[in-house]
Amino acid sequence: MPRTPAHSDLLAIVRGLADETPRRLGPGDAAILPGAHLDLCGLADVALLAAIAPAWPLRGLWLADSGLGPDAVPALLELLARHPTIEHLDLSRNKLGPAGLALLLPALAALPSLHALDLADNDLDGPTIDALGQHLQHLQPLRLATHPTAPRTTPVPSASPDHSGDPARWSTFLRRDPAW
């Protein structure tokens, strides 16, 4: 994303977040949504991720359509470490791919409040989705979107079965529609 005056303004606004009052944040569609959710869809980049104030009580983060790839993972890891109470995370329609998600999995698994995760259209393959289910099985309930046209399936089972020799894959247990 090119650095424009509008981007600079948004960067300053995000750095100065002090309250949770729902409102538009300068240029584009950036907004604070009710319940301390921050919508940066189509606008997020490494600089904006780093600028989100650590003291702000972030509960939801919407980063869809931002072109985030594996190179953005370190900034995402830092952000998740600063905001461990995130409940909703939308990373749909980005370019994380299996390599980026593999790096994010431990941080996602460490978010005790996470109950909605959208990873649709990130070019994830079956083994990556299986690994995702295995890493996140302890997060109950969790709604996971990995592909917008995938059929609904049953939620991740609350038990911790060992599917190593079972032909059933974890991806078949994941609910694939977002909670929002």
mmCIF file of C-alpha atoms in Angstrom:
data_model
loop_
_atom_site.group_PDB
_atom_site.id
_atom_site.type_symbol
_atom_site.label_atom_id
_atom_site.label_comp_id
_atom_site.label_asym_id
_atom_site.label_seq_id
_atom_site.Cartn_x
_atom_site.Cartn_y
_atom_site.Cartn_z
ATOM 1 C CA MET A 1 0.000 0.000 0.000
ATOM 2 C CA PRO A 2 1.530 3.362 -0.954
ATOM 3 C CA ARG A 3 2.043 5.889 1.789
ATOM 4 C CA THR A 4 -0.473 8.650 1.125
ATOM 5 C CA PRO A 5 -1.509 11.572 3.318
ATOM 6 C CA ALA A 6 -4.724 9.642 4.024
ATOM 7 C CA HIS A 7 -2.680 6.656 5.202
ATOM 8 C CA SER A 8 -0.562 8.951 7.404
ATOM 9 C CA ASP A 9 -3.730 10.404 8.927
ATOM 10 C CA LEU A 10 -5.112 6.942 9.622
ATOM 11 C CA LEU A 11 -1.801 5.877 11.131
ATOM 12 C CA ALA A 12 -1.927 8.832 13.558
ATOM 13 C CA ILE A 13 -5.547 8.088 14.450
ATOM 14 C CA VAL A 14 -4.843 4.405 15.158
ATOM 15 C CA ARG A 15 -1.828 5.307 17.325
ATOM 16 C CA GLY A 16 -4.003 7.645 19.380
ATOM 17 C CA LEU A 17 -6.964 5.357 20.030
ATOM 18 C CA ALA A 18 -8.175 6.154 23.520
ATOM 19 C CA ASP A 19 -11.847 5.236 23.707
ATOM 20 C CA GLU A 20 -14.221 2.644 22.298
ATOM 21 C CA THR A 21 -16.840 5.030 20.902
ATOM 22 C CA PRO A 22 -18.040 3.609 17.565
ATOM 23 C CA ARG A 23 -17.074 5.956 14.743
ATOM 24 C CA ARG A 24 -15.427 6.267 11.337
ATOM 25 C CA LEU A 25 -11.673 6.767 11.450
ATOM 26 C CA GLY A 26 -10.681 9.230 8.773
ATOM 27 C CA PRO A 27 -10.218 7.972 5.224
ATOM 28 C CA GLY A 28 -11.877 4.993 3.603
ATOM 29 C CA ASP A 29 -14.002 2.606 5.571
ATOM 30 C CA ALA A 30 -11.827 2.333 8.678
ATOM 31 C CA ALA A 31 -13.974 2.377 11.798
ATOM 32 C CA ILE A 32 -14.265 1.516 15.439
ATOM 33 C CA LEU A 33 -17.210 -0.853 15.683
ATOM 34 C CA PRO A 34 -19.247 -1.470 18.857
ATOM 35 C CA GLY A 35 -17.487 -3.590 21.476
ATOM 36 C CA ALA A 36 -13.911 -2.413 20.747
ATOM 37 C CA HIS A 37 -13.738 -3.936 17.283
ATOM 38 C CA LEU A 38 -11.458 -2.240 14.789
ATOM 39 C CA ASP A 39 -12.279 -2.410 11.073
ATOM 40 C CA LEU A 40 -9.220 -1.889 8.868
ATOM 41 C CA CYS A 41 -10.455 -4.021 5.945
ATOM 42 C CA GLY A 42 -8.581 -3.197 2.782
ATOM 43 C CA LEU A 43 -6.359 -0.723 4.589
ATOM 44 C CA ALA A 44 -4.144 -2.698 6.969
ATOM 45 C CA ASP A 45 -0.419 -2.977 6.490
ATOM 46 C CA VAL A 46 2.543 -3.642 8.752
ATOM 47 C CA ALA A 47 2.705 0.005 9.875
ATOM 48 C CA LEU A 48 -0.973 0.083 10.899
ATOM 49 C CA LEU A 49 -0.689 -3.225 12.733
ATOM 50 C CA ALA A 50 2.259 -1.879 14.715
ATOM 51 C CA ALA A 51 0.432 1.377 15.446
ATOM 52 C CA ILE A 52 -2.578 -0.093 17.247
ATOM 53 C CA ALA A 53 -2.246 1.213 20.767
ATOM 54 C CA PRO A 54 -1.283 -1.535 23.257
ATOM 55 C CA ALA A 55 -3.528 -0.029 25.940
ATOM 56 C CA TRP A 56 -6.613 -0.026 23.703
ATOM 57 C CA PRO A 57 -8.941 -2.927 24.687
ATOM 58 C CA LEU A 58 -9.050 -4.555 21.245
ATOM 59 C CA ARG A 59 -11.611 -7.379 21.089
ATOM 60 C CA GLY A 60 -12.135 -7.703 17.348
ATOM 61 C CA LEU A 61 -9.915 -6.974 14.383
ATOM 62 C CA TRP A 62 -11.077 -6.928 10.773
ATOM 63 C CA LEU A 63 -8.156 -7.069 8.314
ATOM 64 C CA ALA A 64 -9.792 -8.620 5.232
ATOM 65 C CA ASP A 65 -8.718 -7.599 1.722
ATOM 66 C CA SER A 66 -5.498 -5.981 2.930
ATOM 67 C CA GLY A 67 -2.999 -7.969 0.876
ATOM 68 C CA LEU A 68 -1.270 -9.280 4.003
ATOM 69 C CA GLY A 69 1.187 -12.055 3.160
ATOM 70 C CA PRO A 70 3.799 -14.043 5.063
ATOM 71 C CA ASP A 71 5.906 -10.879 5.352
ATOM 72 C CA ALA A 72 3.203 -9.367 7.618
ATOM 73 C CA VAL A 73 3.271 -12.311 10.043
ATOM 74 C CA PRO A 74 5.868 -10.776 12.443
ATOM 75 C CA ALA A 75 3.665 -7.671 12.806
ATOM 76 C CA LEU A 76 0.598 -9.872 13.349
ATOM 77 C CA LEU A 77 2.468 -11.892 15.994
ATOM 78 C CA GLU A 78 3.439 -8.724 17.852
ATOM 79 C CA LEU A 79 -0.124 -7.414 17.639
ATOM 80 C CA LEU A 80 -1.602 -10.656 18.991
ATOM 81 C CA ALA A 81 0.916 -10.647 21.856
ATOM 82 C CA ARG A 82 -0.106 -7.069 22.736
ATOM 83 C CA HIS A 83 -3.833 -7.889 22.537
ATOM 84 C CA PRO A 84 -4.397 -11.382 23.988
ATOM 85 C CA THR A 85 -8.127 -10.738 24.558
ATOM 86 C CA ILE A 86 -9.029 -10.722 20.858
ATOM 87 C CA GLU A 87 -12.271 -12.605 20.288
ATOM 88 C CA HIS A 88 -12.776 -12.051 16.534
ATOM 89 C CA LEU A 89 -10.053 -11.987 13.902
ATOM 90 C CA ASP A 90 -10.813 -11.565 10.211
ATOM 91 C CA LEU A 91 -7.843 -12.264 7.953
ATOM 92 C CA SER A 92 -9.943 -13.297 4.957
ATOM 93 C CA ARG A 93 -8.978 -12.547 1.377
ATOM 94 C CA ASN A 94 -5.318 -11.960 2.172
ATOM 95 C CA LYS A 95 -2.244 -13.845 0.973
ATOM 96 C CA LEU A 96 -1.026 -15.623 4.100
ATOM 97 C CA GLY A 97 -0.897 -19.081 2.526
ATOM 98 C CA PRO A 98 0.253 -22.232 4.339
ATOM 99 C CA ALA A 99 3.673 -20.744 5.228
ATOM 100 C CA GLY A 100 2.207 -17.635 6.860
ATOM 101 C CA LEU A 101 -0.445 -19.560 8.752
ATOM 102 C CA ALA A 102 2.107 -22.079 10.021
ATOM 103 C CA LEU A 103 3.940 -19.193 11.688
ATOM 104 C CA LEU A 104 0.690 -17.768 13.121
ATOM 105 C CA LEU A 105 -0.708 -21.022 14.553
ATOM 106 C CA PRO A 106 1.040 -20.912 17.968
ATOM 107 C CA ALA A 107 -0.054 -17.304 18.532
ATOM 108 C CA LEU A 108 -3.646 -18.069 17.502
ATOM 109 C CA ALA A 109 -3.709 -21.082 19.823
ATOM 110 C CA ALA A 110 -2.545 -18.845 22.692
ATOM 111 C CA LEU A 111 -5.591 -16.551 22.403
ATOM 112 C CA PRO A 112 -7.920 -17.908 25.099
ATOM 113 C CA SER A 113 -10.867 -15.707 24.078
ATOM 114 C CA LEU A 114 -10.732 -16.333 20.322
ATOM 115 C CA HIS A 115 -14.068 -17.647 19.102
ATOM 116 C CA ALA A 116 -14.308 -16.397 15.504
ATOM 117 C CA LEU A 117 -11.509 -16.670 12.962
ATOM 118 C CA ASP A 118 -11.924 -15.974 9.253
ATOM 119 C CA LEU A 119 -9.147 -17.249 7.011
ATOM 120 C CA ALA A 120 -11.204 -17.612 3.824
ATOM 121 C CA ASP A 121 -9.399 -17.070 0.529
ATOM 122 C CA ASN A 122 -5.863 -17.348 1.877
ATOM 123 C CA ASP A 123 -4.936 -20.267 -0.403
ATOM 124 C CA LEU A 124 -4.871 -22.751 2.477
ATOM 125 C CA ASP A 125 -4.500 -26.418 1.617
ATOM 126 C CA GLY A 126 -5.970 -29.472 3.374
ATOM 127 C CA PRO A 127 -2.908 -30.249 5.526
ATOM 128 C CA THR A 128 -2.803 -26.612 6.712
ATOM 129 C CA ILE A 129 -6.486 -26.694 7.640
ATOM 130 C CA ASP A 130 -5.913 -29.986 9.478
ATOM 131 C CA ALA A 131 -3.023 -28.418 11.424
ATOM 132 C CA LEU A 132 -5.249 -25.449 12.212
ATOM 133 C CA GLY A 133 -7.926 -27.729 13.661
ATOM 134 C CA GLN A 134 -5.394 -29.635 15.745
ATOM 135 C CA HIS A 135 -3.815 -26.449 17.135
ATOM 136 C CA LEU A 136 -7.128 -24.764 17.906
ATOM 137 C CA GLN A 137 -9.201 -27.691 19.148
ATOM 138 C CA HIS A 138 -9.034 -26.415 22.736
ATOM 139 C CA LEU A 139 -10.802 -23.165 21.815
ATOM 140 C CA GLN A 140 -14.458 -23.954 22.399
ATOM 141 C CA PRO A 141 -16.562 -22.749 20.793
ATOM 142 C CA LEU A 142 -14.632 -21.581 17.746
ATOM 143 C CA ARG A 143 -16.126 -20.671 14.394
ATOM 144 C CA LEU A 144 -13.649 -20.911 11.594
ATOM 145 C CA ALA A 145 -14.107 -19.793 8.015
ATOM 146 C CA THR A 146 -11.566 -21.167 5.585
ATOM 147 C CA HIS A 147 -13.484 -20.946 2.326
ATOM 148 C CA PRO A 148 -16.690 -18.984 1.716
ATOM 149 C CA THR A 149 -18.233 -21.607 -0.551
ATOM 150 C CA ALA A 150 -17.379 -24.630 1.581
ATOM 151 C CA PRO A 151 -20.364 -26.534 2.961
ATOM 152 C CA ARG A 152 -21.193 -26.276 6.628
ATOM 153 C CA THR A 153 -19.828 -29.067 8.746
ATOM 154 C CA THR A 154 -19.997 -29.982 12.394
ATOM 155 C CA PRO A 155 -18.084 -27.926 14.989
ATOM 156 C CA VAL A 156 -14.667 -29.035 16.199
ATOM 157 C CA PRO A 157 -15.320 -31.871 18.667
ATOM 158 C CA SER A 158 -14.818 -30.977 22.325
ATOM 159 C CA ALA A 159 -12.905 -34.204 22.936
ATOM 160 C CA SER A 160 -9.290 -34.515 21.850
ATOM 161 C CA PRO A 161 -9.288 -37.629 19.700
ATOM 162 C CA ASP A 162 -6.104 -38.736 18.050
ATOM 163 C CA HIS A 163 -6.831 -38.738 14.337
ATOM 164 C CA SER A 164 -3.342 -39.819 13.326
ATOM 165 C CA GLY A 165 -4.502 -43.208 12.024
ATOM 166 C CA ASP A 166 -8.073 -42.165 11.295
ATOM 167 C CA PRO A 167 -9.011 -41.320 7.716
ATOM 168 C CA ALA A 168 -11.209 -38.513 9.060
ATOM 169 C CA ARG A 169 -9.356 -35.239 8.810
ATOM 170 C CA TRP A 170 -9.704 -32.333 11.195
ATOM 171 C CA SER A 171 -10.808 -30.128 8.322
ATOM 172 C CA THR A 172 -14.044 -32.134 8.171
ATOM 173 C CA PHE A 173 -14.853 -31.149 11.767
ATOM 174 C CA LEU A 174 -14.383 -27.428 11.339
ATOM 175 C CA ARG A 175 -17.337 -25.137 11.034
ATOM 176 C CA ARG A 176 -16.631 -23.008 7.999
ATOM 177 C CA ASP A 177 -18.944 -20.044 8.359
ATOM 178 C CA PRO A 178 -18.033 -16.921 10.319
ATOM 179 C CA ALA A 179 -20.043 -15.879 13.356
ATOM 180 C CA TRP A 180 -20.562 -12.362 12.025
#
